[in-house]
Tab-separated table of N, CA, C and O in Angstrom:
chain	number	residue	atom	x	y	z
K	1	MET	N	0.838	-1.167	0.000
K	1	MET	CA	0.000	0.000	0.000
K	1	MET	C	0.891	1.242	0.000
K	1	MET	O	1.930	1.276	0.641
K	2	ILE	N	0.483	2.265	-0.678
K	2	ILE	CA	1.247	3.506	-0.765
K	2	ILE	C	0.874	4.385	0.412
K	2	ILE	O	-0.297	4.632	0.683
K	3	GLU	N	1.929	4.866	1.103
K	3	GLU	CA	1.679	5.736	2.243
K	3	GLU	C	1.402	7.150	1.773
K	3	GLU	O	1.770	7.543	0.679
K	4	LYS	N	0.774	7.893	2.636
K	4	LYS	CA	0.434	9.265	2.339
K	4	LYS	C	1.711	10.100	2.244
K	4	LYS	O	2.625	9.960	3.053
K	5	VAL	N	1.805	10.974	1.254
K	5	VAL	CA	2.978	11.811	1.046
K	5	VAL	C	2.834	13.080	1.865
K	5	VAL	O	1.808	13.752	1.823
K	6	ASP	N	3.881	13.391	2.615
K	6	ASP	CA	3.892	14.610	3.426
K	6	ASP	C	4.403	15.743	2.542
K	6	ASP	O	5.566	15.772	2.139
K	7	THR	N	3.543	16.693	2.210
K	7	THR	CA	3.920	17.788	1.322
K	7	THR	C	4.965	18.704	1.940
K	7	THR	O	5.699	19.376	1.229
K	8	ASN	N	5.062	18.734	3.266
K	8	ASN	CA	6.094	19.551	3.916
K	8	ASN	C	7.489	19.049	3.569
K	8	ASN	O	8.418	19.827	3.415
K	9	GLN	N	7.638	17.747	3.451
K	9	GLN	CA	8.933	17.195	3.085
K	9	GLN	C	9.342	17.646	1.682
K	9	GLN	O	10.503	17.941	1.434
K	10	ILE	N	8.389	17.695	0.786
K	10	ILE	CA	8.683	18.116	-0.583
K	10	ILE	C	9.085	19.579	-0.592
K	10	ILE	O	10.058	19.968	-1.221
K	11	GLN	N	8.383	20.421	0.131
K	11	GLN	CA	8.716	21.842	0.184
K	11	GLN	C	10.091	22.057	0.804
K	11	GLN	O	10.875	22.867	0.326
K	12	ASN	N	10.410	21.319	1.868
K	12	ASN	CA	11.726	21.446	2.496
K	12	ASN	C	12.826	21.036	1.522
K	12	ASN	O	13.886	21.641	1.473
K	13	PHE	N	12.558	20.034	0.764
K	13	PHE	CA	13.539	19.559	-0.213
K	13	PHE	C	13.782	20.618	-1.275
K	13	PHE	O	14.912	20.869	-1.668
K	14	LEU	N	12.706	21.249	-1.749
K	14	LEU	CA	12.843	22.258	-2.787
K	14	LEU	C	13.488	23.532	-2.274
K	14	LEU	O	14.122	24.262	-3.030
K	15	GLU	N	13.353	23.834	-0.994
K	15	GLU	CA	13.917	25.059	-0.441
K	15	GLU	C	15.408	24.939	-0.180
K	15	GLU	O	16.119	25.933	-0.150
K	16	LYS	N	15.935	23.734	-0.032
K	16	LYS	CA	17.357	23.561	0.250
K	16	LYS	C	18.160	23.898	-1.013
K	16	LYS	O	17.765	23.537	-2.121
K	17	PRO	N	19.285	24.574	-0.854
K	17	PRO	CA	20.103	24.873	-2.033
K	17	PRO	C	20.742	23.588	-2.559
K	17	PRO	O	21.104	22.701	-1.799
K	18	SER	N	20.831	23.509	-3.842
K	18	SER	CA	21.431	22.317	-4.438
K	18	SER	C	22.939	22.384	-4.278
K	18	SER	O	23.536	23.456	-4.283
K	19	PRO	N	23.572	21.236	-4.118
K	19	PRO	CA	25.024	21.245	-3.970
K	19	PRO	C	25.671	21.752	-5.261
K	19	PRO	O	25.244	21.422	-6.366
K	20	ARG	N	26.682	22.553	-5.113
K	20	ARG	CA	27.370	23.145	-6.266
K	20	ARG	C	28.427	22.186	-6.786
K	20	ARG	O	29.093	21.500	-6.020
K	21	LEU	N	28.557	22.167	-8.071
K	21	LEU	CA	29.637	21.408	-8.683
K	21	LEU	C	30.903	22.249	-8.599
K	21	LEU	O	30.845	23.474	-8.607
K	22	PRO	N	32.051	21.615	-8.528
K	22	PRO	CA	33.271	22.401	-8.503
K	22	PRO	C	33.363	23.245	-9.767
K	22	PRO	O	33.033	22.785	-10.862
K	23	SER	N	33.800	24.464	-9.602
K	23	SER	CA	33.830	25.361	-10.751
K	23	SER	C	34.921	24.931	-11.718
K	23	SER	O	35.976	24.452	-11.313
K	24	SER	N	34.642	25.086	-12.981
K	24	SER	CA	35.625	24.741	-13.992
K	24	SER	C	36.657	25.848	-14.077
K	24	SER	O	36.366	27.001	-13.778
K	25	PRO	N	37.871	25.502	-14.485
K	25	PRO	CA	38.896	26.524	-14.550
K	25	PRO	C	38.541	27.590	-15.565
K	25	PRO	O	37.954	27.305	-16.609
K	26	ALA	N	38.899	28.805	-15.261
K	26	ALA	CA	38.601	29.923	-16.155
K	26	ALA	C	39.529	29.873	-17.359
K	26	ALA	O	40.591	29.247	-17.329
K	27	ALA	N	39.123	30.536	-18.410
K	27	ALA	CA	39.956	30.601	-19.601
K	27	ALA	C	41.231	31.369	-19.283
K	27	ALA	O	41.242	32.294	-18.478
K	28	VAL	N	42.308	30.954	-19.929
K	28	VAL	CA	43.592	31.606	-19.699
K	28	VAL	C	43.585	32.939	-20.433
K	28	VAL	O	43.401	32.984	-21.649
K	29	PRO	N	43.769	34.045	-19.720
K	29	PRO	CA	43.760	35.351	-20.397
K	29	PRO	C	44.993	35.501	-21.284
K	29	PRO	O	46.073	35.031	-20.964
K	30	GLY	N	44.809	36.136	-22.414
K	30	GLY	CA	45.909	36.384	-23.327
K	30	GLY	C	46.270	35.198	-24.199
K	30	GLY	O	47.260	35.233	-24.915
K	31	ASN	N	45.501	34.130	-24.152
K	31	ASN	CA	45.791	32.958	-24.969
K	31	ASN	C	44.941	33.042	-26.224
K	31	ASN	O	43.772	32.695	-26.225
K	32	ASP	N	45.526	33.498	-27.295
K	32	ASP	CA	44.810	33.651	-28.563
K	32	ASP	C	45.238	32.567	-29.542
K	32	ASP	O	45.571	32.840	-30.699
K	33	ALA	N	45.275	31.336	-29.105
K	33	ALA	CA	45.712	30.236	-29.959
K	33	ALA	C	44.730	30.047	-31.097
K	33	ALA	O	43.519	30.154	-30.928
K	34	ASP	N	45.254	29.768	-32.266
K	34	ASP	CA	44.430	29.541	-33.455
K	34	ASP	C	44.037	28.073	-33.485
K	34	ASP	O	44.892	27.197	-33.539
K	35	VAL	N	42.764	27.818	-33.430
K	35	VAL	CA	42.275	26.451	-33.458
K	35	VAL	C	41.608	26.242	-34.808
K	35	VAL	O	40.414	26.441	-34.970
K	36	SER	N	42.407	25.850	-35.771
K	36	SER	CA	41.859	25.605	-37.099
K	36	SER	C	42.203	24.188	-37.525
K	36	SER	O	43.194	23.613	-37.079
K	37	VAL	N	41.384	23.634	-38.371
K	37	VAL	CA	41.567	22.275	-38.847
K	37	VAL	C	41.672	22.319	-40.357
K	37	VAL	O	40.851	22.956	-41.024
K	38	GLN	N	42.671	21.638	-40.871
K	38	GLN	CA	42.830	21.582	-42.315
K	38	GLN	C	42.467	20.183	-42.775
K	38	GLN	O	42.956	19.194	-42.230
K	39	VAL	N	41.599	20.108	-43.770
K	39	VAL	CA	41.147	18.831	-44.296
K	39	VAL	C	41.412	18.819	-45.790
K	39	VAL	O	41.105	19.784	-46.489
K	40	ASP	N	41.989	17.720	-46.250
K	40	ASP	CA	42.246	17.568	-47.678
K	40	ASP	C	41.055	16.831	-48.293
K	40	ASP	O	40.895	15.622	-48.093
K	41	TYR	N	40.219	17.569	-48.991
K	41	TYR	CA	39.019	16.981	-49.583
K	41	TYR	C	39.298	16.315	-50.922
K	41	TYR	O	38.441	15.619	-51.453
K	42	ALA	N	40.485	16.510	-51.482
K	42	ALA	CA	40.798	15.961	-52.804
K	42	ALA	C	40.654	14.441	-52.823
K	42	ALA	O	40.127	13.878	-53.785
K	43	SER	N	41.077	13.762	-51.746
K	43	SER	CA	40.977	12.297	-51.730
K	43	SER	C	39.515	11.849	-51.718
K	43	SER	O	39.156	10.848	-52.353
K	44	PHE	N	38.659	12.592	-51.018
K	44	PHE	CA	37.232	12.247	-50.994
K	44	PHE	C	36.598	12.460	-52.373
K	44	PHE	O	35.782	11.663	-52.833
K	45	ILE	N	36.979	13.538	-53.021
K	45	ILE	CA	36.438	13.840	-54.346
K	45	ILE	C	36.905	12.803	-55.351
K	45	ILE	O	36.123	12.305	-56.174
K	46	ASP	N	38.187	12.430	-55.286
K	46	ASP	CA	38.711	11.403	-56.199
K	46	ASP	C	37.998	10.072	-56.006
K	46	ASP	O	37.659	9.390	-56.969
K	47	ALA	N	37.763	9.688	-54.755
K	47	ALA	CA	37.069	8.423	-54.483
K	47	ALA	C	35.642	8.459	-55.009
K	47	ALA	O	35.140	7.456	-55.545
K	48	ALA	N	34.985	9.595	-54.879
K	48	ALA	CA	33.602	9.708	-55.364
K	48	ALA	C	33.543	9.678	-56.883
K	48	ALA	O	32.573	9.184	-57.466
K	49	MET	N	34.571	10.183	-57.531
K	49	MET	CA	34.586	10.218	-59.000
K	49	MET	C	34.846	8.831	-59.588
K	49	MET	O	34.527	8.574	-60.739
K	50	GLN	N	35.410	7.913	-58.807
K	50	GLN	CA	35.749	6.594	-59.303
K	50	GLN	C	34.654	5.582	-58.975
K	50	GLN	O	34.909	4.512	-58.447
K	51	THR	N	33.437	5.896	-59.291
K	51	THR	CA	32.334	4.976	-59.069
K	51	THR	C	32.402	3.860	-60.099
K	51	THR	O	32.806	4.077	-61.241
K	52	PRO	N	32.042	2.664	-59.714
K	52	PRO	CA	32.097	1.560	-60.671
K	52	PRO	C	31.082	1.758	-61.792
K	52	PRO	O	29.998	2.309	-61.578
K	53	LYS	N	31.458	1.316	-62.965
K	53	LYS	CA	30.554	1.422	-64.114
K	53	LYS	C	29.447	0.384	-63.959
K	53	LYS	O	29.668	-0.723	-63.495
K	54	THR	N	28.253	0.750	-64.343
K	54	THR	CA	27.124	-0.162	-64.234
K	54	THR	C	27.062	-1.049	-65.469
K	54	THR	O	27.401	-0.642	-66.582
K	55	ASP	N	26.649	-2.263	-65.252
K	55	ASP	CA	26.500	-3.217	-66.341
K	55	ASP	C	25.058	-3.123	-66.827
K	55	ASP	O	24.135	-3.587	-66.178
K	56	SER	N	24.881	-2.508	-67.992
K	56	SER	CA	23.523	-2.272	-68.486
K	56	SER	C	22.794	-3.578	-68.785
K	56	SER	O	21.570	-3.659	-68.628
K	57	GLN	N	23.520	-4.613	-69.177
K	57	GLN	CA	22.867	-5.907	-69.441
K	57	GLN	C	22.354	-6.535	-68.144
K	57	GLN	O	21.252	-7.101	-68.117
K	58	ALA	N	23.123	-6.430	-67.067
K	58	ALA	CA	22.691	-6.985	-65.783
K	58	ALA	C	21.482	-6.224	-65.254
K	58	ALA	O	20.547	-6.822	-64.695
K	59	ILE	N	21.479	-4.924	-65.466
K	59	ILE	CA	20.341	-4.111	-65.024
K	59	ILE	C	19.090	-4.482	-65.806
K	59	ILE	O	18.008	-4.641	-65.237
K	60	GLU	N	19.222	-4.663	-67.090
K	60	GLU	CA	18.076	-5.043	-67.928
K	60	GLU	C	17.559	-6.427	-67.556
K	60	GLU	O	16.343	-6.646	-67.491
K	61	LYS	N	18.468	-7.365	-67.285
K	61	LYS	CA	18.054	-8.718	-66.884
K	61	LYS	C	17.293	-8.664	-65.562
K	61	LYS	O	16.247	-9.308	-65.408
K	62	ALA	N	17.802	-7.875	-64.594
K	62	ALA	CA	17.126	-7.745	-63.301
K	62	ALA	C	15.748	-7.113	-63.474
K	62	ALA	O	14.774	-7.525	-62.835
K	63	ARG	N	15.675	-6.121	-64.345
K	63	ARG	CA	14.388	-5.470	-64.602
K	63	ARG	C	13.381	-6.456	-65.179
K	63	ARG	O	12.219	-6.506	-64.752
K	64	GLN	N	13.806	-7.277	-66.117
K	64	GLN	CA	12.913	-8.281	-66.716
K	64	GLN	C	12.468	-9.308	-65.679
K	64	GLN	O	11.299	-9.704	-65.664
K	65	LEU	N	13.392	-9.745	-64.823
K	65	LEU	CA	13.020	-10.707	-63.781
K	65	LEU	C	12.017	-10.111	-62.799
K	65	LEU	O	11.081	-10.786	-62.371
K	66	LEU	N	12.200	-8.850	-62.450
K	66	LEU	CA	11.253	-8.192	-61.549
K	66	LEU	C	9.875	-8.070	-62.187
K	66	LEU	O	8.850	-8.336	-61.547
K	67	LEU	N	9.841	-7.663	-63.460
K	67	LEU	CA	8.558	-7.499	-64.142
K	67	LEU	C	7.840	-8.833	-64.331
K	67	LEU	O	6.608	-8.885	-64.303
K	68	SER	N	8.590	-9.916	-64.518
K	68	SER	CA	7.958	-11.220	-64.745
K	68	SER	C	7.467	-11.856	-63.455
K	68	SER	O	6.696	-12.809	-63.491
K	69	GLY	N	7.912	-11.358	-62.293
K	69	GLY	CA	7.484	-11.919	-61.023
K	69	GLY	C	8.302	-13.115	-60.591
K	69	GLY	O	7.991	-13.746	-59.578
K	70	GLN	N	9.360	-13.444	-61.326
K	70	GLN	CA	10.169	-14.614	-60.992
K	70	GLN	C	10.974	-14.426	-59.702
K	70	GLN	O	11.392	-15.415	-59.108
K	71	LEU	N	11.168	-13.222	-59.269
K	71	LEU	CA	11.961	-12.983	-58.069
K	71	LEU	C	11.120	-12.954	-56.800
K	71	LEU	O	11.650	-12.834	-55.708
K	72	GLU	N	9.811	-13.098	-56.933
K	72	GLU	CA	8.925	-12.967	-55.780
K	72	GLU	C	8.581	-14.303	-55.138
K	72	GLU	O	7.427	-14.592	-54.858
K	73	SER	N	9.587	-15.113	-54.875
K	73	SER	CA	9.370	-16.366	-54.163
K	73	SER	C	9.769	-16.166	-52.707
K	73	SER	O	10.570	-15.274	-52.390
K	74	PRO	N	9.226	-16.971	-51.808
K	74	PRO	CA	9.598	-16.827	-50.398
K	74	PRO	C	11.107	-16.978	-50.174
K	74	PRO	O	11.690	-16.293	-49.346
K	75	GLU	N	11.740	-17.865	-50.946
K	75	GLU	CA	13.180	-18.070	-50.793
K	75	GLU	C	13.951	-16.809	-51.199
K	75	GLU	O	14.904	-16.398	-50.526
K	76	ASN	N	13.550	-16.201	-52.312
K	76	ASN	CA	14.227	-14.985	-52.764
K	76	ASN	C	14.007	-13.819	-51.814
K	76	ASN	O	14.914	-13.022	-51.577
K	77	ILE	N	12.813	-13.712	-51.268
K	77	ILE	CA	12.521	-12.638	-50.314
K	77	ILE	C	13.364	-12.821	-49.062
K	77	ILE	O	13.958	-11.863	-48.547
K	78	LYS	N	13.482	-14.065	-48.579
K	78	LYS	CA	14.291	-14.349	-47.400
K	78	LYS	C	15.756	-14.032	-47.678
K	78	LYS	O	16.438	-13.414	-46.862
K	79	GLN	N	16.257	-14.448	-48.834
K	79	GLN	CA	17.649	-14.198	-49.185
K	79	GLN	C	17.917	-12.694	-49.308
K	79	GLN	O	18.951	-12.210	-48.867
K	80	ALA	N	16.968	-11.958	-49.895
K	80	ALA	CA	17.129	-10.512	-50.017
K	80	ALA	C	17.176	-9.857	-48.640
K	80	ALA	O	18.003	-8.964	-48.393
K	81	ALA	N	16.326	-10.293	-47.728
K	81	ALA	CA	16.323	-9.739	-46.371
K	81	ALA	C	17.646	-10.034	-45.660
K	81	ALA	O	18.209	-9.168	-44.991
K	82	GLU	N	18.158	-11.254	-45.826
K	82	GLU	CA	19.442	-11.603	-45.214
K	82	GLU	C	20.572	-10.753	-45.803
K	82	GLU	O	21.460	-10.302	-45.082
K	83	ASN	N	20.535	-10.528	-47.110
K	83	ASN	CA	21.565	-9.706	-47.741
K	83	ASN	C	21.498	-8.249	-47.268
K	83	ASN	O	22.532	-7.601	-47.096
K	84	ILE	N	20.290	-7.738	-47.057
K	84	ILE	CA	20.146	-6.367	-46.561
K	84	ILE	C	20.742	-6.274	-45.158
K	84	ILE	O	21.442	-5.296	-44.842
K	85	ILE	N	20.485	-7.279	-44.328
K	85	ILE	CA	21.033	-7.260	-42.976
K	85	ILE	C	22.551	-7.384	-43.002
K	85	ILE	O	23.265	-6.690	-42.297
K	86	THR	N	23.057	-8.266	-43.880
K	86	THR	CA	24.503	-8.502	-43.936
K	86	THR	C	25.255	-7.350	-44.583
K	86	THR	O	26.264	-6.881	-44.054
K	87	PHE	N	24.769	-6.882	-45.733
K	87	PHE	CA	25.521	-5.918	-46.522
K	87	PHE	C	24.951	-4.495	-46.454
K	87	PHE	O	25.581	-3.563	-46.947
K	88	GLY	N	23.783	-4.319	-45.878
K	88	GLY	CA	23.149	-3.002	-45.840
K	88	GLY	C	22.451	-2.730	-47.151
K	88	GLY	O	22.435	-3.533	-48.073
K	89	ILE	N	21.846	-1.572	-47.220
K	89	ILE	CA	21.102	-1.223	-48.431
K	89	ILE	C	21.996	-0.429	-49.349
K	89	ILE	O	22.730	0.407	-48.992
């Protein structure tokens, strides 16, 4: 059974000052250090430009299989789900 709550206890709790955390050290005066980051984006751009070429015949074959409904078997759906989990989308 839940006991009756004494509202005076709650008020006393709220009136007490909260304990202070130790103050963090102040910033060092006169320290004008330059905080800059240099990033070489050329490698990212080069990697993005080297996308693999698509095989138009494989894409057309997949499109035909999808349109014919041959890929909609329970086994294929299960395998596709496992591949999504393993390799991502």
